[in-house]
Amino acid sequence: MIRQLLVAALVGVALSAPSNKIDESLARTLQTKGVASAVVIFNQGTSDVIRSVNSMRFENRGQKITTLKTNLEALAKTTQKNVVSILNTKNVKYDAYWISNQVFVKEASYDLVKAIAALPEVAEVREEKIVYIEEPIQGDAEINAEWGIEKIQAEAAWALPGGNNGQGVVVSSIDTGVRATHESLRNNFRSSKGWFDPYTRTATPTDNNGHGTHTMGTIAGSGGIGVAPGAQWISCRGCSTSSCTENALNACGEFITCPTDANGSGADCSQAPNVCSNSWGGGQGDNWYNPIVSAWRAADIVPVFAQGNSGPSCGTANSPGDSDLVIGVGATTANDGIASFSSLGPALSGAIKPDVSAPGQNVRSAWHTGDSAFNTISGTSMACPHVAGLTALLLSRNPNLTYDQVRDLLKDNTARDLGNAATCGGTPPTEFPNNVFGFGRIDARASLAAAINGF
Ligand SMILES: *[C@@H]1O[C@H](CO)[C@@H](O)[C@H](O)[C@H]1NC(C)=O
Ligand SMILES: *[C@@H]1O[C@H](CO)[C@@H](O)[C@H](O)[C@H]1NC(C)=O
């Protein structure tokens, strides 16, 4: 024990030397390019504030999220004070976030990074990450149009006695944007505090890629493409085209927690969505987005992530979908096999991933090229929004369901392996949960029926 304490003390001393607080890859970029996009991480994280807000009682969710934001802002103001005063004396652009208690500096010089790293409250300065949308694979348009909606029995769920198609729920996505004028999506966009674009602050939703229009179509599109067409949707453009900067994903993390007008003002936490669908990611065992999903969990926003298109080898689950704090989604085929591209578990942490699976091969949905345009594409990106849509049906039935209750209800499914899937992490794909399908391919009818009977 004494030895451990001694080691910890020595490490503490080492960490306070500024050079050791500057991440090696950032140092390399600074040496070769002179400037870099840097992220300042403080010793004081957000978990104490989140824990304290979770232990308080509130009259409603809006009040809870407002308190969460107020207390995180107070924390940020105190911890970030010295860094911000250094930055204000320099001619640099920076963004300070309460959601993660981090500061993002654009074109930081080595001298500036050294000055920041020398502050005792700074834990680390590292390079800003860039992640990507789970790049879709062009599908085969010959298949039965909306097979995924049929496969998970969404329409049967809507028609259950006590069933619903998502009314009263607000769904959200962080993606490439949405073509909000699309015939499948124009009637249920929540235009008030429903859109934020950290890149160019566009006033209304746009999508230059198609990916974000497609995923939102699967969550909440009308005309047969969406699982929860009765829900309202909002979205944040975390990904400019196919790449998503860590800075924008932090800005979107704040918008999802406490939505604002498109110009970034007028925050109203009572307008927070109930679920957030995320079809992007990269790397493994990389927990950089955990502060944001922890805040969402405290705000009763269910985080759903694509597991990644890095299959078919075992141990290919991508971050943030491999985090214990989120529902990670794998992709199935029309025959209920696992799609060859679908990332498999276990996670680097040893956790079983994906958590569940959903249709992800040859999925037809809305496209960004026209108000009546559709496209058929494949990826875990396409599976994830099926689970976000089902989450909306469950929360429409009972808005008081906790994250754990939602996750439990998603297990009521009929997914069965066809026999040729891999065994990963020691659990064969015929036993559930496993590292190929998780708890299996979702079944909206079975899950909603369980919610109706059980709550
Ligand atoms: C931001 O947008 C809202 C809604 O359009 C508007 O009412 C408000 O005046 C704008 N605020 C600023 C600071 O531009
Ligand atoms: C949800 O909780 C609120 C406040 O406790 C309660 O008034 C309401 O009836 C609950 N709704 C359901 C569907 O259980």
Tab-separated table of C-alpha atoms and ligand atoms in Angstrom, residues 397-400, ligand 2:
chain	number	residue	atom	x	y	z
A	397	ARG	CA	-45.631	4.555	-23.974
A	398	ASN	CA	-43.938	5.579	-20.706
A	399	PRO	CA	-41.755	8.693	-20.552
A	400	ASN	CA	-40.575	7.688	-17.070
B	2	LIG	C1	-44.449	9.573	-14.851
B	2	LIG	O1	-44.085	10.208	-13.645
B	2	LIG	C2	-44.884	11.329	-13.325
B	2	LIG	C3	-44.279	12.011	-12.134
B	2	LIG	O2	-43.894	11.079	-11.151
B	2	LIG	C4	-46.313	10.838	-13.097
B	2	LIG	O3	-47.152	11.945	-12.814
B	2	LIG	C5	-46.816	10.130	-14.353
B	2	LIG	O4	-48.087	9.589	-14.138
B	2	LIG	C6	-45.859	9.036	-14.777
B	2	LIG	N1	-46.288	8.508	-16.066
B	2	LIG	C7	-46.439	7.198	-16.305
B	2	LIG	C8	-46.894	6.828	-17.678
B	2	LIG	O5	-46.198	6.329	-15.486
